[in-house]
Amino acid sequence: MNDKVHAYKDQIGALSDVLPGVVKSYHEFTGECFQPGVIDAKTKQLIALGIGLFANNEVCTFYHVEEARAKGATDQEIMETVAVAGAVGGGHALSQGAMRVQKALH
């Protein structure tokens, strides 16, 4: 798990050599987005984990599990996030089937 996250960080470092402004801007933007506000930092990491799962992004999944834990998330909270992502993913397929597929059939 950590190897993939470290490989990503290494590649972002290499990308910074080619596109320093892009990488700097991305880090500033994401850094600001993950600052505690009305939503605390742990919850933001759990949201990001759910989105990473839904997007099937392996590196984001590993990274945000680590970050959620670092922000105090328990294993139970992380697994409940997995369940919510599963519900949203299943609901997404079902809602699109109900709307788009049924429309295409008629």
XYZ file of N, CA, C and O in Angstrom:
424
model
N 0.830 -1.181 0.000
C 0.000 0.000 0.000
C 0.877 1.247 0.000
O 0.717 2.111 -0.843
N 1.788 1.329 0.935
C 2.641 2.503 1.018
C 3.521 2.671 -0.207
O 3.846 3.792 -0.578
N 3.908 1.548 -0.844
C 4.751 1.631 -2.031
C 4.050 2.406 -3.145
O 4.682 3.200 -3.834
N 2.767 2.172 -3.324
C 2.028 2.868 -4.386
C 1.892 4.350 -4.079
O 2.011 5.183 -4.968
N 1.650 4.674 -2.829
C 1.545 6.083 -2.439
C 2.893 6.765 -2.611
O 2.968 7.877 -3.155
N 3.957 6.087 -2.202
C 5.293 6.665 -2.359
C 5.659 6.813 -3.834
O 6.266 7.819 -4.220
N 5.299 5.848 -4.653
C 5.563 5.943 -6.089
C 4.825 7.131 -6.687
O 5.382 7.867 -7.519
N 3.581 7.333 -6.267
C 2.810 8.499 -6.734
C 3.521 9.794 -6.345
O 3.698 10.697 -7.165
N 3.938 9.886 -5.090
C 4.612 11.096 -4.627
C 5.908 11.329 -5.397
O 6.244 12.470 -5.738
N 6.637 10.260 -5.706
C 7.857 10.386 -6.509
C 7.535 10.919 -7.900
O 8.246 11.786 -8.424
N 6.474 10.391 -8.491
C 6.109 10.830 -9.839
C 5.591 12.264 -9.856
O 5.829 12.998 -10.811
N 4.902 12.672 -8.800
C 4.482 14.074 -8.701
C 5.717 14.968 -8.597
O 5.768 16.048 -9.186
N 6.712 14.498 -7.864
C 7.969 15.247 -7.779
C 8.614 15.397 -9.144
O 9.098 16.476 -9.500
N 8.603 14.328 -9.934
C 9.154 14.396 -11.291
C 8.324 15.314 -12.173
O 8.876 16.075 -12.981
N 7.014 15.264 -12.015
C 6.148 16.153 -12.794
C 6.410 17.609 -12.434
O 6.346 18.494 -13.283
N 6.751 17.844 -11.184
C 7.057 19.202 -10.730
C 8.262 19.775 -11.458
O 8.347 20.987 -11.664
N 9.177 18.910 -11.868
C 10.334 19.368 -12.645
C 9.907 19.867 -14.025
O 10.525 20.763 -14.586
N 8.855 19.277 -14.572
C 8.378 19.616 -15.907
C 7.330 20.733 -15.860
O 7.353 21.659 -16.674
N 6.397 20.637 -14.904
C 5.291 21.597 -14.786
C 5.221 22.140 -13.358
O 4.260 21.875 -12.624
N 6.213 22.890 -12.945
C 6.246 23.322 -11.548
C 5.040 24.161 -11.132
O 4.533 24.003 -10.019
N 4.565 25.017 -11.990
C 3.411 25.852 -11.651
C 2.148 25.046 -11.466
O 1.350 25.331 -10.568
N 1.972 24.043 -12.300
C 0.781 23.198 -12.206
C 0.789 22.420 -10.896
O -0.209 22.398 -10.169
N 1.908 21.804 -10.596
C 2.003 21.001 -9.374
C 1.865 21.897 -8.144
O 1.130 21.555 -7.201
N 2.529 23.046 -8.151
C 2.426 23.968 -7.020
C 0.980 24.417 -6.828
O 0.460 24.410 -5.709
N 0.315 24.786 -7.913
C -1.082 25.230 -7.826
C -1.995 24.114 -7.344
O -2.894 24.349 -6.537
N -1.762 22.905 -7.833
C -2.574 21.765 -7.404
C -2.411 21.529 -5.906
O -3.404 21.363 -5.186
N -1.165 21.541 -5.431
C -0.927 21.314 -4.000
C -1.525 22.431 -3.147
O -2.068 22.157 -2.070
N -1.431 23.664 -3.616
C -2.044 24.765 -2.867
C -3.559 24.603 -2.805
O -4.176 24.785 -1.758
N -4.163 24.258 -3.942
C -5.612 24.082 -4.011
C -6.074 22.943 -3.109
O -6.963 23.114 -2.274
N -5.455 21.776 -3.269
C -5.894 20.639 -2.455
C -5.581 20.861 -0.985
O -6.359 20.479 -0.117
N -4.452 21.496 -0.709
C -4.116 21.791 0.677
C -5.169 22.664 1.332
O -5.580 22.420 2.472
N -5.635 23.659 0.609
C -6.689 24.534 1.133
C -8.001 23.771 1.299
O -8.706 23.940 2.302
N -8.329 22.927 0.339
C -9.583 22.169 0.401
C -9.632 21.232 1.604
O -10.706 21.004 2.163
N -8.491 20.698 2.008
C -8.460 19.741 3.108
C -8.234 20.384 4.474
O -8.173 19.678 5.476
N -8.139 21.704 4.520
C -8.024 22.383 5.813
C -9.332 22.243 6.579
O -10.414 22.253 5.983
N -9.260 22.117 7.879
C -10.503 22.071 8.655
C -11.283 23.372 8.482
O -10.698 24.444 8.418
N -12.553 23.229 8.364
C -13.456 24.369 8.283
C -14.724 23.971 9.010
O -14.670 23.402 10.098
N -15.853 24.213 8.391
C -17.111 23.733 8.955
C -17.075 22.207 9.007
O -17.587 21.593 9.936
N -16.436 21.606 8.012
C -16.215 20.153 7.999
C -14.802 19.912 8.517
O -13.844 20.522 8.026
N -14.665 19.042 9.493
C -13.344 18.771 10.067
C -12.472 17.971 9.105
O -12.959 17.359 8.154
N -11.164 17.992 9.352
C -10.189 17.362 8.461
C -10.406 15.856 8.326
O -10.237 15.295 7.237
N -10.772 15.180 9.409
C -11.005 13.730 9.350
C -12.167 13.423 8.410
O -12.058 12.536 7.552
N -13.256 14.163 8.544
C -14.422 13.922 7.690
C -14.084 14.204 6.230
O -14.515 13.464 5.336
N -13.292 15.231 5.976
C -12.882 15.517 4.597
C -12.081 14.354 4.018
O -12.257 13.999 2.842
N -11.237 13.746 4.833
C -10.474 12.584 4.353
C -11.385 11.394 4.087
O -11.191 10.660 3.115
N -12.388 11.202 4.918
C -13.346 10.111 4.693
C -14.159 10.360 3.426
O -14.420 9.425 2.653
N -14.541 11.601 3.176
C -15.241 11.935 1.928
C -14.341 11.614 0.738
O -14.771 10.986 -0.241
N -13.086 12.032 0.823
C -12.144 11.772 -0.268
C -11.946 10.273 -0.486
O -11.844 9.816 -1.631
N -11.915 9.513 0.590
C -11.805 8.060 0.462
C -12.997 7.498 -0.296
O -12.835 6.689 -1.214
N -14.196 7.924 0.066
C -15.395 7.447 -0.626
C -15.362 7.780 -2.106
O -15.700 6.946 -2.955
N -14.931 8.979 -2.435
C -14.841 9.382 -3.841
C -13.758 8.570 -4.551
O -13.953 8.119 -5.686
N -12.630 8.355 -3.876
C -11.567 7.543 -4.468
C -12.030 6.132 -4.765
O -11.707 5.560 -5.809
N -12.814 5.559 -3.850
C -13.369 4.227 -4.091
C -14.325 4.235 -5.274
O -14.266 3.367 -6.145
N -15.223 5.218 -5.300
C -16.202 5.318 -6.380
C -15.508 5.489 -7.735
O -15.923 4.909 -8.732
N -14.416 6.260 -7.735
C -13.673 6.499 -8.978
C -12.721 5.348 -9.317
O -12.065 5.382 -10.355
N -12.643 4.350 -8.435
C -11.745 3.210 -8.616
C -10.292 3.669 -8.727
O -9.527 3.167 -9.546
N -9.912 4.639 -7.900
C -8.561 5.176 -7.899
C -7.792 4.542 -6.747
O -7.965 4.919 -5.586
N -6.948 3.590 -7.078
C -6.230 2.815 -6.068
C -5.321 3.681 -5.208
O -5.308 3.563 -3.975
N -4.552 4.567 -5.831
C -3.637 5.406 -5.072
C -4.404 6.318 -4.119
O -4.045 6.452 -2.948
N -5.475 6.940 -4.603
C -6.283 7.796 -3.721
C -6.894 6.995 -2.574
O -6.963 7.480 -1.447
N -7.315 5.792 -2.855
C -7.873 4.947 -1.801
C -6.837 4.723 -0.706
O -7.104 4.977 0.472
N -5.650 4.283 -1.083
C -4.606 4.044 -0.095
C -4.225 5.329 0.637
O -4.092 5.352 1.853
N -4.044 6.396 -0.131
C -3.613 7.671 0.448
C -4.625 8.189 1.464
O -4.253 8.595 2.569
N -5.892 8.168 1.104
C -6.895 8.740 1.993
C -7.211 7.841 3.191
O -7.644 8.353 4.228
N -6.967 6.535 3.084
C -7.041 5.692 4.277
C -5.957 6.141 5.253
O -6.215 6.343 6.449
N -4.737 6.313 4.759
C -3.640 6.765 5.617
C -3.945 8.121 6.241
O -3.738 8.325 7.437
N -4.431 9.049 5.423
C -4.711 10.395 5.919
C -5.876 10.399 6.908
O -5.841 11.123 7.904
N -6.895 9.600 6.642
C -8.030 9.535 7.563
C -7.563 8.996 8.915
O -7.934 9.527 9.968
N -6.739 7.964 8.883
C -6.194 7.415 10.137
C -5.359 8.458 10.868
O -5.456 8.601 12.083
N -4.536 9.184 10.103
C -3.694 10.219 10.714
C -4.531 11.322 11.356
O -4.081 11.961 12.310
N -5.740 11.506 10.852
C -6.635 12.527 11.397
C -7.556 11.960 12.472
O -8.460 12.623 12.933
N -7.338 10.696 12.848
C -8.077 10.107 13.954
C -9.224 9.190 13.591
O -9.958 8.743 14.463
N -9.394 8.871 12.318
C -10.477 7.965 11.924
C -10.197 6.558 12.438
O -9.070 6.068 12.379
N -11.240 5.925 12.915
C -11.132 4.541 13.375
C -11.335 3.596 12.195
O -11.844 3.999 11.137
N -10.976 2.337 12.386
C -11.230 1.336 11.349
C -12.726 1.252 11.050
O -13.120 1.102 9.893
N -13.550 1.369 12.078
C -15.006 1.312 11.890
C -15.486 2.483 11.022
O -16.301 2.294 10.117
N -14.983 3.676 11.280
C -15.374 4.836 10.467
C -14.935 4.665 9.021
O -15.684 4.992 8.091
N -13.747 4.125 8.835
C -13.244 3.894 7.478
C -14.111 2.860 6.765
O -14.495 3.054 5.607
N -14.451 1.779 7.446
C -15.279 0.752 6.814
C -16.708 1.240 6.567
O -17.335 0.855 5.578
N -17.237 2.090 7.430
C -18.553 2.679 7.162
C -18.493 3.578 5.936
O -19.447 3.638 5.152
N -17.366 4.248 5.739
C -17.172 5.043 4.526
C -17.199 4.143 3.294
O -17.793 4.493 2.270
N -16.565 2.970 3.402
C -16.591 1.991 2.311
C -18.039 1.591 2.013
O -18.454 1.528 0.846
N -18.816 1.347 3.052
C -20.218 0.952 2.860
C -21.009 2.060 2.178
O -21.804 1.793 1.268
N -20.799 3.300 2.600
C -21.514 4.423 1.977
C -21.118 4.552 0.508
O -21.977 4.749 -0.365
N -19.830 4.414 0.214
C -19.384 4.471 -1.181
C -20.027 3.357 -1.998
O -20.420 3.563 -3.156
N -20.155 2.179 -1.390
C -20.822 1.066 -2.072
C -22.290 1.361 -2.336
O -22.819 1.058 -3.410
N -22.940 1.981 -1.365
C -24.353 2.335 -1.545
C -24.515 3.373 -2.646
O -25.417 3.271 -3.483
N -23.636 4.357 -2.658
C -23.700 5.394 -3.693
C -23.404 4.792 -5.061
O -24.091 5.086 -6.041
N -22.404 3.914 -5.127
C -22.067 3.271 -6.405
C -23.201 2.415 -6.923
O -23.542 2.459 -8.104
N -23.811 1.643 -6.029
C -24.956 0.827 -6.435
C -26.149 1.686 -6.808
O -26.847 1.422 -7.786
N -26.373 2.738 -6.029
C -27.470 3.660 -6.323
C -27.265 4.373 -7.647
O -28.218 4.619 -8.394
N -26.020 4.676 -7.954
C -25.706 5.324 -9.232
C -26.104 4.424 -10.402
O -26.801 4.858 -11.326
N -25.687 3.178 -10.349
C -26.024 2.248 -11.430
C -27.529 2.033 -11.517
O -28.113 2.027 -12.605
N -28.171 1.865 -10.375
C -29.614 1.633 -10.366
C -30.387 2.848 -10.873
O -31.302 2.715 -11.691
N -29.997 4.043 -10.435
C -30.719 5.240 -10.887
C -30.542 5.461 -12.383
O -31.493 5.834 -13.078
N -29.337 5.210 -12.884
C -29.130 5.385 -14.324
C -29.875 4.323 -15.119
O -30.411 4.598 -16.196
N -29.927 3.111 -14.571
C -30.709 2.060 -15.224
C -32.182 2.401 -15.240
O -32.870 2.232 -16.252
N -32.659 2.897 -14.111
C -34.080 3.248 -14.034
C -34.419 4.393 -14.973
O -35.478 4.382 -15.602
N -33.532 5.345 -15.093
C -33.821 6.525 -15.914
C -33.438 6.309 -17.380
O -34.279 6.348 -18.262
N -32.178 6.088 -17.634
C -31.672 6.036 -19.014
C -32.095 4.773 -19.754
O -32.529 4.832 -20.898
N -31.910 3.633 -19.104
C -32.202 2.375 -19.796
C -33.690 2.264 -20.074
O -34.097 1.922 -21.195
N -34.514 2.571 -19.092
C -35.968 2.507 -19.333
C -36.389 3.491 -20.425
O -37.250 3.174 -21.256
N -35.773 4.660 -20.450
C -36.083 5.636 -21.506
C -35.681 5.078 -22.867
O -36.401 5.239 -23.853
N -34.502 4.430 -22.925
C -34.039 3.845 -24.188
C -34.940 2.715 -24.660
O -35.077 2.479 -25.868
N -35.584 2.028 -23.724
C -36.453 0.916 -24.092
C -37.787 1.380 -24.652
O -38.475 0.615 -25.324
N -38.155 2.617 -24.371
C -39.467 3.099 -24.804
C -39.356 4.070 -25.922
O -38.699 4.794 -26.313
